[in-house]
PDB file of N, CA and C in Angstrom:
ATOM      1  N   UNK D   1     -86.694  81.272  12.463  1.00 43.00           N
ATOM      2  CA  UNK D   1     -86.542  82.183  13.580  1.00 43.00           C
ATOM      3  C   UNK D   1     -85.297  83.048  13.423  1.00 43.00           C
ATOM      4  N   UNK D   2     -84.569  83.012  12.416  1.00 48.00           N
ATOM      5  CA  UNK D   2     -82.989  83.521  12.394  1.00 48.00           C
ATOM      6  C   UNK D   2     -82.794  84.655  12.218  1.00 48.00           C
ATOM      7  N   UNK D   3     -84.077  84.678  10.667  1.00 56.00           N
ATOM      8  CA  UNK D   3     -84.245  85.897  10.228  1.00 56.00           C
ATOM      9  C   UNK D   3     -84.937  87.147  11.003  1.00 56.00           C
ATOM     10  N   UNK D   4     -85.983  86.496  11.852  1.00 50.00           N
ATOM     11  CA  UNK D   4     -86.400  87.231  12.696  1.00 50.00           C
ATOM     12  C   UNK D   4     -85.607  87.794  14.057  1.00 50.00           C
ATOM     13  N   UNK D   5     -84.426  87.351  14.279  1.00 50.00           N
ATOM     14  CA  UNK D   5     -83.543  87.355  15.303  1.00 50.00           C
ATOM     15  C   UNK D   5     -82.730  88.627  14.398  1.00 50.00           C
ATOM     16  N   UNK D   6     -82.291  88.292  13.341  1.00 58.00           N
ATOM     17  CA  UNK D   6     -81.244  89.457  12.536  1.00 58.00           C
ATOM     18  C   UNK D   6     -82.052  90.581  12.560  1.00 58.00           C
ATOM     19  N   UNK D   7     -83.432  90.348  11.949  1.00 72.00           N
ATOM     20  CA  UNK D   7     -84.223  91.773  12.047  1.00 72.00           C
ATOM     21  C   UNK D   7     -84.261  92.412  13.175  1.00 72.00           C
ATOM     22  N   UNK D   8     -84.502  92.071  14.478  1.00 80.00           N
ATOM     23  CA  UNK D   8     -84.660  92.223  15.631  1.00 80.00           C
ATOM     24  C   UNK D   8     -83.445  93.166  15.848  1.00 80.00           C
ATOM     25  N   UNK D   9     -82.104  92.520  15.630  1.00 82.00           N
ATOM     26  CA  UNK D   9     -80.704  92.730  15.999  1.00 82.00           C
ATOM     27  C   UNK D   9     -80.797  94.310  14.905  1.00 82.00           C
ATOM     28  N   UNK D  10     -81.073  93.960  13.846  1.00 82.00           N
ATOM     29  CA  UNK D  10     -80.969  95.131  12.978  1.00 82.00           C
ATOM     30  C   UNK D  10     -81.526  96.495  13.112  1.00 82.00           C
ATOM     31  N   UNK D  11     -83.003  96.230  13.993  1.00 83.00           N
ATOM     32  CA  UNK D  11     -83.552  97.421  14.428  1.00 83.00           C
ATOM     33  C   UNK D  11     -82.852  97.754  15.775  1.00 83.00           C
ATOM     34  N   UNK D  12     -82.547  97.331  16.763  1.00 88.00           N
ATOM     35  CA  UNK D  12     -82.178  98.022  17.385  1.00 88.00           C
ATOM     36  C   UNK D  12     -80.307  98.149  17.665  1.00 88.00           C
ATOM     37  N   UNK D  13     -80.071  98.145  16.431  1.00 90.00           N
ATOM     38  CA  UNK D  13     -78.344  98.359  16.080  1.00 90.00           C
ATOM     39  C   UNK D  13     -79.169  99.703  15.147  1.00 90.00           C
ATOM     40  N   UNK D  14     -79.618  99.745  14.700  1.00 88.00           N
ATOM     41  CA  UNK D  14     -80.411 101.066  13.756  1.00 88.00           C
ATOM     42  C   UNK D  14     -80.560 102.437  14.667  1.00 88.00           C
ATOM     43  N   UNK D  15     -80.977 102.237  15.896  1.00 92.00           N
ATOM     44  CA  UNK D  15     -82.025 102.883  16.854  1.00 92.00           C
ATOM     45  C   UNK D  15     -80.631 103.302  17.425  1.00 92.00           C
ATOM     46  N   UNK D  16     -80.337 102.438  17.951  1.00 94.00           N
ATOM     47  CA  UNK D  16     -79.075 103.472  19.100  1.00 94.00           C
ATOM     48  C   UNK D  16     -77.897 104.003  18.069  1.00 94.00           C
ATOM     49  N   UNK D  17     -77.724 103.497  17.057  1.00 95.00           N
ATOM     50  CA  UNK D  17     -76.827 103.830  16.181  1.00 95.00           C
ATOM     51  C   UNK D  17     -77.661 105.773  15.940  1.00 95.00           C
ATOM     52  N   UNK D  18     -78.493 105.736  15.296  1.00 96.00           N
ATOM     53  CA  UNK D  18     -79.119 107.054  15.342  1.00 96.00           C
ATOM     54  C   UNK D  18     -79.302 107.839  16.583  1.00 96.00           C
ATOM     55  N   UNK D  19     -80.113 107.010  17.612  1.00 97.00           N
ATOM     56  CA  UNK D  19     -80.266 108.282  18.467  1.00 97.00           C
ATOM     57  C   UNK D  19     -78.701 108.642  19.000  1.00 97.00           C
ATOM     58  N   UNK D  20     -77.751 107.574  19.138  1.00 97.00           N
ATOM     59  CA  UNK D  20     -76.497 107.519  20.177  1.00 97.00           C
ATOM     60  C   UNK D  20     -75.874 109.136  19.159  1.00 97.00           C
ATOM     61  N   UNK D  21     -76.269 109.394  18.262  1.00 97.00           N
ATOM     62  CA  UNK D  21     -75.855 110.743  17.315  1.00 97.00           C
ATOM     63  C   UNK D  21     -76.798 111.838  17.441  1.00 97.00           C
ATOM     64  N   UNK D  22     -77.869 111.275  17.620  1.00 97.00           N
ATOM     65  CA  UNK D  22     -78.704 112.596  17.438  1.00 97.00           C
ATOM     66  C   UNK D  22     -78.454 113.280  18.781  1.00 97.00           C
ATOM     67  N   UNK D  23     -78.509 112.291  20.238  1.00 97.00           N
ATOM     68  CA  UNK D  23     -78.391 112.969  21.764  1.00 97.00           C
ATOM     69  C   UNK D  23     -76.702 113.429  21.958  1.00 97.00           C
ATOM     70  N   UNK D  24     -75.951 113.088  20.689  1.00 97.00           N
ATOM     71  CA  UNK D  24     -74.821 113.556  21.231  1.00 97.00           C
ATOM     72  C   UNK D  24     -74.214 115.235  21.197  1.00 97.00           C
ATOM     73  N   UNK D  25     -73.012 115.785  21.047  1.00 96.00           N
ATOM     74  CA  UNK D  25     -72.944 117.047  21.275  1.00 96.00           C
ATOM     75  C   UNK D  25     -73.116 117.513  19.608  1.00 96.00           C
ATOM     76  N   UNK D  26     -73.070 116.456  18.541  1.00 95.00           N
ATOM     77  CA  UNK D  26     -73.006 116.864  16.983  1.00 95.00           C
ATOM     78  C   UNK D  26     -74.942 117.252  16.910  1.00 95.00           C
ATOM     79  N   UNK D  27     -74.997 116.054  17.848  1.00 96.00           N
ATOM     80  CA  UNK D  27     -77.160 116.721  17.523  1.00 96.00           C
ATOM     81  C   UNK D  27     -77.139 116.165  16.242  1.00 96.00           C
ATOM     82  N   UNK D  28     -76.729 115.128  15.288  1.00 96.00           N
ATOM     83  CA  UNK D  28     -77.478 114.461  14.165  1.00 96.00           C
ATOM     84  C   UNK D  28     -76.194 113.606  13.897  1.00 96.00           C
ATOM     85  N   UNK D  29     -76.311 112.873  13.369  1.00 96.00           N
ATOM     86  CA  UNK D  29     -75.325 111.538  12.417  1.00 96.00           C
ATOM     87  C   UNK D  29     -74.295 112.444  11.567  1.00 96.00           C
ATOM     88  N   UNK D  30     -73.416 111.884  11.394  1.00 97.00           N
ATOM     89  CA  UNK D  30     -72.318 112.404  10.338  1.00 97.00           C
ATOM     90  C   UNK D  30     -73.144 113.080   8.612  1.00 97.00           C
ATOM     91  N   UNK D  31     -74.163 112.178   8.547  1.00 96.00           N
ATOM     92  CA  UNK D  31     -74.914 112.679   7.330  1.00 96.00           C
ATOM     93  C   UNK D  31     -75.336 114.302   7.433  1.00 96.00           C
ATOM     94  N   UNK D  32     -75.912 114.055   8.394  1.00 95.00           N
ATOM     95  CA  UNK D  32     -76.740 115.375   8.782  1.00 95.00           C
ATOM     96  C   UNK D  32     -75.820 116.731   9.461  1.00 95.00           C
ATOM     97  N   UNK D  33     -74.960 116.071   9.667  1.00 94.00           N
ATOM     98  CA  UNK D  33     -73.677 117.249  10.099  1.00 94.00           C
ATOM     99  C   UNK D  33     -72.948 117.555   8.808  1.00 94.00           C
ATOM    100  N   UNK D  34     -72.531 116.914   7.872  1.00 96.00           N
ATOM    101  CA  UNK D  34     -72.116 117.078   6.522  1.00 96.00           C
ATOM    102  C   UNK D  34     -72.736 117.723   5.963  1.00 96.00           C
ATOM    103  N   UNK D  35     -74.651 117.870   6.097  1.00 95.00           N
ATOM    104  CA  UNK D  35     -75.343 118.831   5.448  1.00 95.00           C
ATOM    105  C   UNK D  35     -75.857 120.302   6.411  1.00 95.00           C
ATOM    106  N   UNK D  36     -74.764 120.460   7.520  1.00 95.00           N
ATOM    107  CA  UNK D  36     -75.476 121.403   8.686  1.00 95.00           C
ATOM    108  C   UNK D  36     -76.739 121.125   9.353  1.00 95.00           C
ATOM    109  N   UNK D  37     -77.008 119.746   9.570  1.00 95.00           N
ATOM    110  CA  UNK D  37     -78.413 119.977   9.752  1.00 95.00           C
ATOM    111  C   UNK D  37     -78.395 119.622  11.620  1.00 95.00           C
ATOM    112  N   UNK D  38     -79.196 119.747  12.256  1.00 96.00           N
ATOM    113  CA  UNK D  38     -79.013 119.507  13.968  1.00 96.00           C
ATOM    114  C   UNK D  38     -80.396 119.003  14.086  1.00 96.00           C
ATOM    115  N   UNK D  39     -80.548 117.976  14.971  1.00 96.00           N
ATOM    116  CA  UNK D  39     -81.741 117.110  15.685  1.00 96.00           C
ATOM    117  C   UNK D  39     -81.680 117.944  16.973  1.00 96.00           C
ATOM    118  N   UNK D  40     -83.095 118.597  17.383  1.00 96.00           N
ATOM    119  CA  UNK D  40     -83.202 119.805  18.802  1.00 96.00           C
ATOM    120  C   UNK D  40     -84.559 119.713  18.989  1.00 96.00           C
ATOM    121  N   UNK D  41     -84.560 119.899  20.270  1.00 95.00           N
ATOM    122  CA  UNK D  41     -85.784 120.110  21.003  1.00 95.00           C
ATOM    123  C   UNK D  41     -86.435 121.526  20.496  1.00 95.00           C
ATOM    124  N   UNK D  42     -87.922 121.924  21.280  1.00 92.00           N
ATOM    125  CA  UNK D  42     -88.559 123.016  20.943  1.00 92.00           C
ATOM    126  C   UNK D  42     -87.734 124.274  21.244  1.00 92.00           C
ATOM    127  N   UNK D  43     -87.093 123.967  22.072  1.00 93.00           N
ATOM    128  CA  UNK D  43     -85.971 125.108  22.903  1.00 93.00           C
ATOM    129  C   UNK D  43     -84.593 125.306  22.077  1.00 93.00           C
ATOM    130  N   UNK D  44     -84.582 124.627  20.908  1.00 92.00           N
ATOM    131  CA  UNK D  44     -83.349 124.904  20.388  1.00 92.00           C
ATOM    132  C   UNK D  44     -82.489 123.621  20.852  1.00 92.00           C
ATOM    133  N   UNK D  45     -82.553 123.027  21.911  1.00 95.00           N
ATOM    134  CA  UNK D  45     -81.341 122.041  22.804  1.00 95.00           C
ATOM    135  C   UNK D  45     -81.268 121.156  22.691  1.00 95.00           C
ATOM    136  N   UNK D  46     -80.031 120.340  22.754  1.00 96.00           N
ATOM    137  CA  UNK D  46     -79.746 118.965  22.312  1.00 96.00           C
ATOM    138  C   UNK D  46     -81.070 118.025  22.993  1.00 96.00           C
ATOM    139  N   UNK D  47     -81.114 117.043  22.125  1.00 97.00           N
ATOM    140  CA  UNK D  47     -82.282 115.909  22.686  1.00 97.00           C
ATOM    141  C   UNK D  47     -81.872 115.086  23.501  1.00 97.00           C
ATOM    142  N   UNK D  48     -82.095 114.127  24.813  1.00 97.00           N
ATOM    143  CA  UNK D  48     -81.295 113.171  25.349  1.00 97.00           C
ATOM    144  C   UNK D  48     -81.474 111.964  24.748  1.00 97.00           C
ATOM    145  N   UNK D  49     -80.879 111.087  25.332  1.00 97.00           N
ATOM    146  CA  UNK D  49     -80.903 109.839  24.379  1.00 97.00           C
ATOM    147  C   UNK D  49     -82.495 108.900  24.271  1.00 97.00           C
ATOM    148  N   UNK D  50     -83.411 109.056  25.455  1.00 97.00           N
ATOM    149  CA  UNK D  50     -84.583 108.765  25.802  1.00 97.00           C
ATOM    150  C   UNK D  50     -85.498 109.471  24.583  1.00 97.00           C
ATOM    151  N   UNK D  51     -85.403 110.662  24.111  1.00 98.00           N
ATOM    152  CA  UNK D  51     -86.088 111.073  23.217  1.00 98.00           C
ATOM    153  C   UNK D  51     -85.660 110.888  22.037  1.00 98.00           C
ATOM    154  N   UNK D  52     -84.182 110.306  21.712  1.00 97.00           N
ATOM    155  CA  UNK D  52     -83.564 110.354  20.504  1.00 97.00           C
ATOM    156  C   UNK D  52     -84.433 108.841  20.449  1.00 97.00           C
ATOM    157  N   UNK D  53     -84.069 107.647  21.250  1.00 97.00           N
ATOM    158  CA  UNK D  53     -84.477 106.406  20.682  1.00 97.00           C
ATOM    159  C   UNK D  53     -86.069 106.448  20.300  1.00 97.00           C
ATOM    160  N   UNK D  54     -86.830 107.183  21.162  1.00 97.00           N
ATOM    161  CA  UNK D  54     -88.375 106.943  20.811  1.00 97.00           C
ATOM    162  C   UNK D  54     -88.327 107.762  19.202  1.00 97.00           C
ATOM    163  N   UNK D  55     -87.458 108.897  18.924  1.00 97.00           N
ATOM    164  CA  UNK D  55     -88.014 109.265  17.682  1.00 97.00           C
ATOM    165  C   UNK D  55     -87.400 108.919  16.588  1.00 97.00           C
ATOM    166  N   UNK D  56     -86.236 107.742  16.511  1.00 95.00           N
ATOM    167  CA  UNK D  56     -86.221 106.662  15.614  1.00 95.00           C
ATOM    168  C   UNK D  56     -87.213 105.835  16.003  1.00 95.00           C
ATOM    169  N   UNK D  57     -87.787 104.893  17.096  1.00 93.00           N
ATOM    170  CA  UNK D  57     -88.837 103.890  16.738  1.00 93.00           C
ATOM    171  C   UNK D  57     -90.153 104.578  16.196  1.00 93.00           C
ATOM    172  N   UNK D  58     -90.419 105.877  16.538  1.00 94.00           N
ATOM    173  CA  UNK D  58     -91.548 106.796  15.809  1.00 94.00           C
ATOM    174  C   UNK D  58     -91.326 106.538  14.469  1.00 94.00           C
ATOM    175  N   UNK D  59     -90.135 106.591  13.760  1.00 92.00           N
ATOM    176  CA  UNK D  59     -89.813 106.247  12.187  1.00 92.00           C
ATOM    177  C   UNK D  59     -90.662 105.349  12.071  1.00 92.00           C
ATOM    178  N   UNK D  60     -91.276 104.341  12.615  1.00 88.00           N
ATOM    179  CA  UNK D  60     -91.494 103.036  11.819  1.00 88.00           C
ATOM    180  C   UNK D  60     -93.068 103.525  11.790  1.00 88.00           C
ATOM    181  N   UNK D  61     -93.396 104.269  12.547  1.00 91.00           N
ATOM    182  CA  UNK D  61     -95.197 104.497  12.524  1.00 91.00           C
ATOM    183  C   UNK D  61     -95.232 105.418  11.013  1.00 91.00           C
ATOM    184  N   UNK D  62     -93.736 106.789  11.102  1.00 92.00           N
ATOM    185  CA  UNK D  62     -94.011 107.131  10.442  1.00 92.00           C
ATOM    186  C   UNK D  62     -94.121 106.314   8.726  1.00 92.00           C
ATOM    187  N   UNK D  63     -93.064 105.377   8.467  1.00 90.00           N
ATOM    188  CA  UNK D  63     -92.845 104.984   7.525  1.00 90.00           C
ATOM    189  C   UNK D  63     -94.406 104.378   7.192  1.00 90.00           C
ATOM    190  N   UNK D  64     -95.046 103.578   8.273  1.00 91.00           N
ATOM    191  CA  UNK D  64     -96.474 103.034   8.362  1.00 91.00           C
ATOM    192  C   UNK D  64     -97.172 103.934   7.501  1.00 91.00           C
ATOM    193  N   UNK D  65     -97.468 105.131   7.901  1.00 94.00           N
ATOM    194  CA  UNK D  65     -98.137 105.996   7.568  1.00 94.00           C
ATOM    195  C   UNK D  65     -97.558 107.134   6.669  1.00 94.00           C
ATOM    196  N   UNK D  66     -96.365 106.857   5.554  1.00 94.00           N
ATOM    197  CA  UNK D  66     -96.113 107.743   5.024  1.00 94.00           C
ATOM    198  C   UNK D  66     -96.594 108.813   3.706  1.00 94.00           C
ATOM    199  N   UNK D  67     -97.976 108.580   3.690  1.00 94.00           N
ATOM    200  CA  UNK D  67     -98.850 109.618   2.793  1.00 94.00           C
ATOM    201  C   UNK D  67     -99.178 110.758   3.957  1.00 94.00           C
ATOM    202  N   UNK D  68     -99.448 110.357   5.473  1.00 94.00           N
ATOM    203  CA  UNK D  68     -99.571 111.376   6.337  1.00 94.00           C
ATOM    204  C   UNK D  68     -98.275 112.317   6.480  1.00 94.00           C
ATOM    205  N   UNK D  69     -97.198 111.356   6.991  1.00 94.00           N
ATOM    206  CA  UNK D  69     -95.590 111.757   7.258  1.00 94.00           C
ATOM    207  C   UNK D  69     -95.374 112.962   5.624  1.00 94.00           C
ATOM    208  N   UNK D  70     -95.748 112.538   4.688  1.00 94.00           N
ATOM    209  CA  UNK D  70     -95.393 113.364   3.216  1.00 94.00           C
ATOM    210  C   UNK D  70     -96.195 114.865   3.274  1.00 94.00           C
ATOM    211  N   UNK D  71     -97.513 114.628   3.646  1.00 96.00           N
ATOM    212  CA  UNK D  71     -98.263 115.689   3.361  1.00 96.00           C
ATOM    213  C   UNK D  71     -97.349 116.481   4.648  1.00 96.00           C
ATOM    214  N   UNK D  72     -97.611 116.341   6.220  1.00 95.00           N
ATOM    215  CA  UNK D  72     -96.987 116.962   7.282  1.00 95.00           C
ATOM    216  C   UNK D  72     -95.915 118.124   6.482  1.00 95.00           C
ATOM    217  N   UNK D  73     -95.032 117.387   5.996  1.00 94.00           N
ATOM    218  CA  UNK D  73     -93.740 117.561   5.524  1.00 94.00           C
ATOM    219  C   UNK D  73     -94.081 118.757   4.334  1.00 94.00           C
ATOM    220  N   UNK D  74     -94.748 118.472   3.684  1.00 96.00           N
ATOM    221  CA  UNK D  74     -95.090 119.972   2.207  1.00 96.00           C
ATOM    222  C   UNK D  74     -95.967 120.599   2.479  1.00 96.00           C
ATOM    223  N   UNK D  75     -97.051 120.283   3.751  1.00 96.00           N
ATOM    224  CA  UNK D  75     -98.396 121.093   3.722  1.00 96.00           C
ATOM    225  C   UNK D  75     -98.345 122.031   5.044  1.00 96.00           C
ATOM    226  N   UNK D  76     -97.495 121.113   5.584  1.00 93.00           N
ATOM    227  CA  UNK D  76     -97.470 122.067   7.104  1.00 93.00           C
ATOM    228  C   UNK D  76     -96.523 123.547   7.798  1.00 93.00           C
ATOM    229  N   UNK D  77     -96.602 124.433   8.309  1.00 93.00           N
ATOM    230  CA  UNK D  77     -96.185 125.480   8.189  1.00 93.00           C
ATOM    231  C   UNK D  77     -94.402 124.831   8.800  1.00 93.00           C
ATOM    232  N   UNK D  78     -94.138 123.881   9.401  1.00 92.00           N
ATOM    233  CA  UNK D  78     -92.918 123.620  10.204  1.00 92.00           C
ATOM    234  C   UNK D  78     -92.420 122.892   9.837  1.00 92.00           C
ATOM    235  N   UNK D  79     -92.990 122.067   8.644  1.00 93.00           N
ATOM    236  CA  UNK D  79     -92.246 121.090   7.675  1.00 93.00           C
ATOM    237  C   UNK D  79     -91.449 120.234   9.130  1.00 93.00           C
ATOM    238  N   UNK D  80     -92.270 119.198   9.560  1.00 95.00           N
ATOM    239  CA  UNK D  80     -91.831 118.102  10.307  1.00 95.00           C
ATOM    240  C   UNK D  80     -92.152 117.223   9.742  1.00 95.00           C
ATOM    241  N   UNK D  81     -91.762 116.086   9.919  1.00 95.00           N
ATOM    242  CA  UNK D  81     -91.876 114.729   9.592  1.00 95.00           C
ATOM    243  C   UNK D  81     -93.171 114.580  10.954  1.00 95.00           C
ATOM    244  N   UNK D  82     -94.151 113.322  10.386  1.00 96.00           N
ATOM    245  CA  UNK D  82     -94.515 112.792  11.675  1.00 96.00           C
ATOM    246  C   UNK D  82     -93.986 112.194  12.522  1.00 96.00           C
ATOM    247  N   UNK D  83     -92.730 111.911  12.352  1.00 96.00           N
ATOM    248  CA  UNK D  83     -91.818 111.165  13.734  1.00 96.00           C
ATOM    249  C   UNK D  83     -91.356 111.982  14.607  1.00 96.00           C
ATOM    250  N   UNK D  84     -90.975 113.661  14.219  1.00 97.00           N
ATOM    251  CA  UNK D  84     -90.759 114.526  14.577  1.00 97.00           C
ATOM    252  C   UNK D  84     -92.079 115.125  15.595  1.00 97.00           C
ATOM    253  N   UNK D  85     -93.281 115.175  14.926  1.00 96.00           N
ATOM    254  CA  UNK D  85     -94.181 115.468  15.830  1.00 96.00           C
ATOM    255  C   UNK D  85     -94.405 114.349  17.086  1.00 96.00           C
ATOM    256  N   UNK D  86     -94.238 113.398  17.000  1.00 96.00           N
ATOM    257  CA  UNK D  86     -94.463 112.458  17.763  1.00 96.00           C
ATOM    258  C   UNK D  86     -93.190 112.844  18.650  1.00 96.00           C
ATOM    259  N   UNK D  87     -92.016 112.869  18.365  1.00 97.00           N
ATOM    260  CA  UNK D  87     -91.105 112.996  19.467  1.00 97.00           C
ATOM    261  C   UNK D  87     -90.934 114.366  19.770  1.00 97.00           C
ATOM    262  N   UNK D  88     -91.849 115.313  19.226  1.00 97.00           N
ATOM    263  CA  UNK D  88     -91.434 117.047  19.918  1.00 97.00           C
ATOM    264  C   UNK D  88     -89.788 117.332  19.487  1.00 97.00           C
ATOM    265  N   UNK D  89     -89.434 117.056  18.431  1.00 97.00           N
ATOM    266  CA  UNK D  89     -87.933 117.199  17.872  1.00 97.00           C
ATOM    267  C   UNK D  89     -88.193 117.909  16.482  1.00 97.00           C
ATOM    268  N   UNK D  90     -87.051 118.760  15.894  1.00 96.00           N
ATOM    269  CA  UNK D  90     -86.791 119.590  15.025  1.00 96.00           C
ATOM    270  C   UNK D  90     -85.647 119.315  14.410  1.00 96.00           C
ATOM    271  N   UNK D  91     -85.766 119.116  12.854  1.00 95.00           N
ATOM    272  CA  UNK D  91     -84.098 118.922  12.367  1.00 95.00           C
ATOM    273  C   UNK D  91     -84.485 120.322  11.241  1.00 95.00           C
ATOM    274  N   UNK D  92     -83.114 121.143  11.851  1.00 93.00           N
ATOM    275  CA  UNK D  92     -82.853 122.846  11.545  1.00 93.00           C
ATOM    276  C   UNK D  92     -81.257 122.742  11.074  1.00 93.00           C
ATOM    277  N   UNK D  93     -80.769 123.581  10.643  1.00 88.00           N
ATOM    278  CA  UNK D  93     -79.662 124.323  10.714  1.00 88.00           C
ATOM    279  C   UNK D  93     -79.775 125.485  11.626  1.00 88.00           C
ATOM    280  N   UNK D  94     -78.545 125.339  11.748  1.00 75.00           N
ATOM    281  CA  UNK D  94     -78.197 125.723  13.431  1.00 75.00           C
ATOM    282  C   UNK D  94     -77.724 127.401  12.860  1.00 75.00           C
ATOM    283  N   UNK D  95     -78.788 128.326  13.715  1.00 70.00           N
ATOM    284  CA  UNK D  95     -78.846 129.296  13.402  1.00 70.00           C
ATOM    285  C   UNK D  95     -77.542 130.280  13.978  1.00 70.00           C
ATOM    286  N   UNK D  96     -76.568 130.929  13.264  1.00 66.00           N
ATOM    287  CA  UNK D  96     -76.081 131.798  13.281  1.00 66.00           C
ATOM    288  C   UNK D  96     -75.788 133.617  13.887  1.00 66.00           C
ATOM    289  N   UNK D  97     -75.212 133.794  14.944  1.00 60.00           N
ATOM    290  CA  UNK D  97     -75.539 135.315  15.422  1.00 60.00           C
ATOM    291  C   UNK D  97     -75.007 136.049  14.162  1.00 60.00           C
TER     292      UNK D  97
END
């Protein structure tokens, strides 16, 4: 049962660790700010934390299904991930006036 307790602990130290970055004012993790990149709604706007956690646990359907999540990603005109479609979220660089 231990291991299943650490896993447990591990996913959701994973989940708020990500969304607690993606809903914040940076809009993505230190990774993704190092590469300009921003986690945003359809509107351009930061995500709240309610949509940040569902579209890390969306990760795990996507990972489930990642021949769908791959094609999405090279075949589709918006290049989303399927976790992205599932949570209505966009990771962009943050466009410039």
């Amino acid at each position: 049962m231990r291991p299943a307790l650490e896993s447990g602990w591990g996913l959701a130290f994973g989940t708020l660790y990500f969304a607690a970055f993606e809903a914040s004012p940076w809009r993505g993790t230190p990774g993704k700010r190092l590469l300009k990149l921003t986690v945003q709604d359809s509107d351009a706007a930061r995500i709240g934390l309610g949509r940040a956690i569902w579209r890390n646990l969306a990760k795990d359907i996507s990972g489930f299904l990642f021949p769908v999540s791959i094609a999405l990603v090279l075949f589709s005109r918006e290049r989303r991930c399927l976790h992205d479609y599932l949570a209505g979220t966009w990771v962009s660089r943050p466009v410039r006036p």
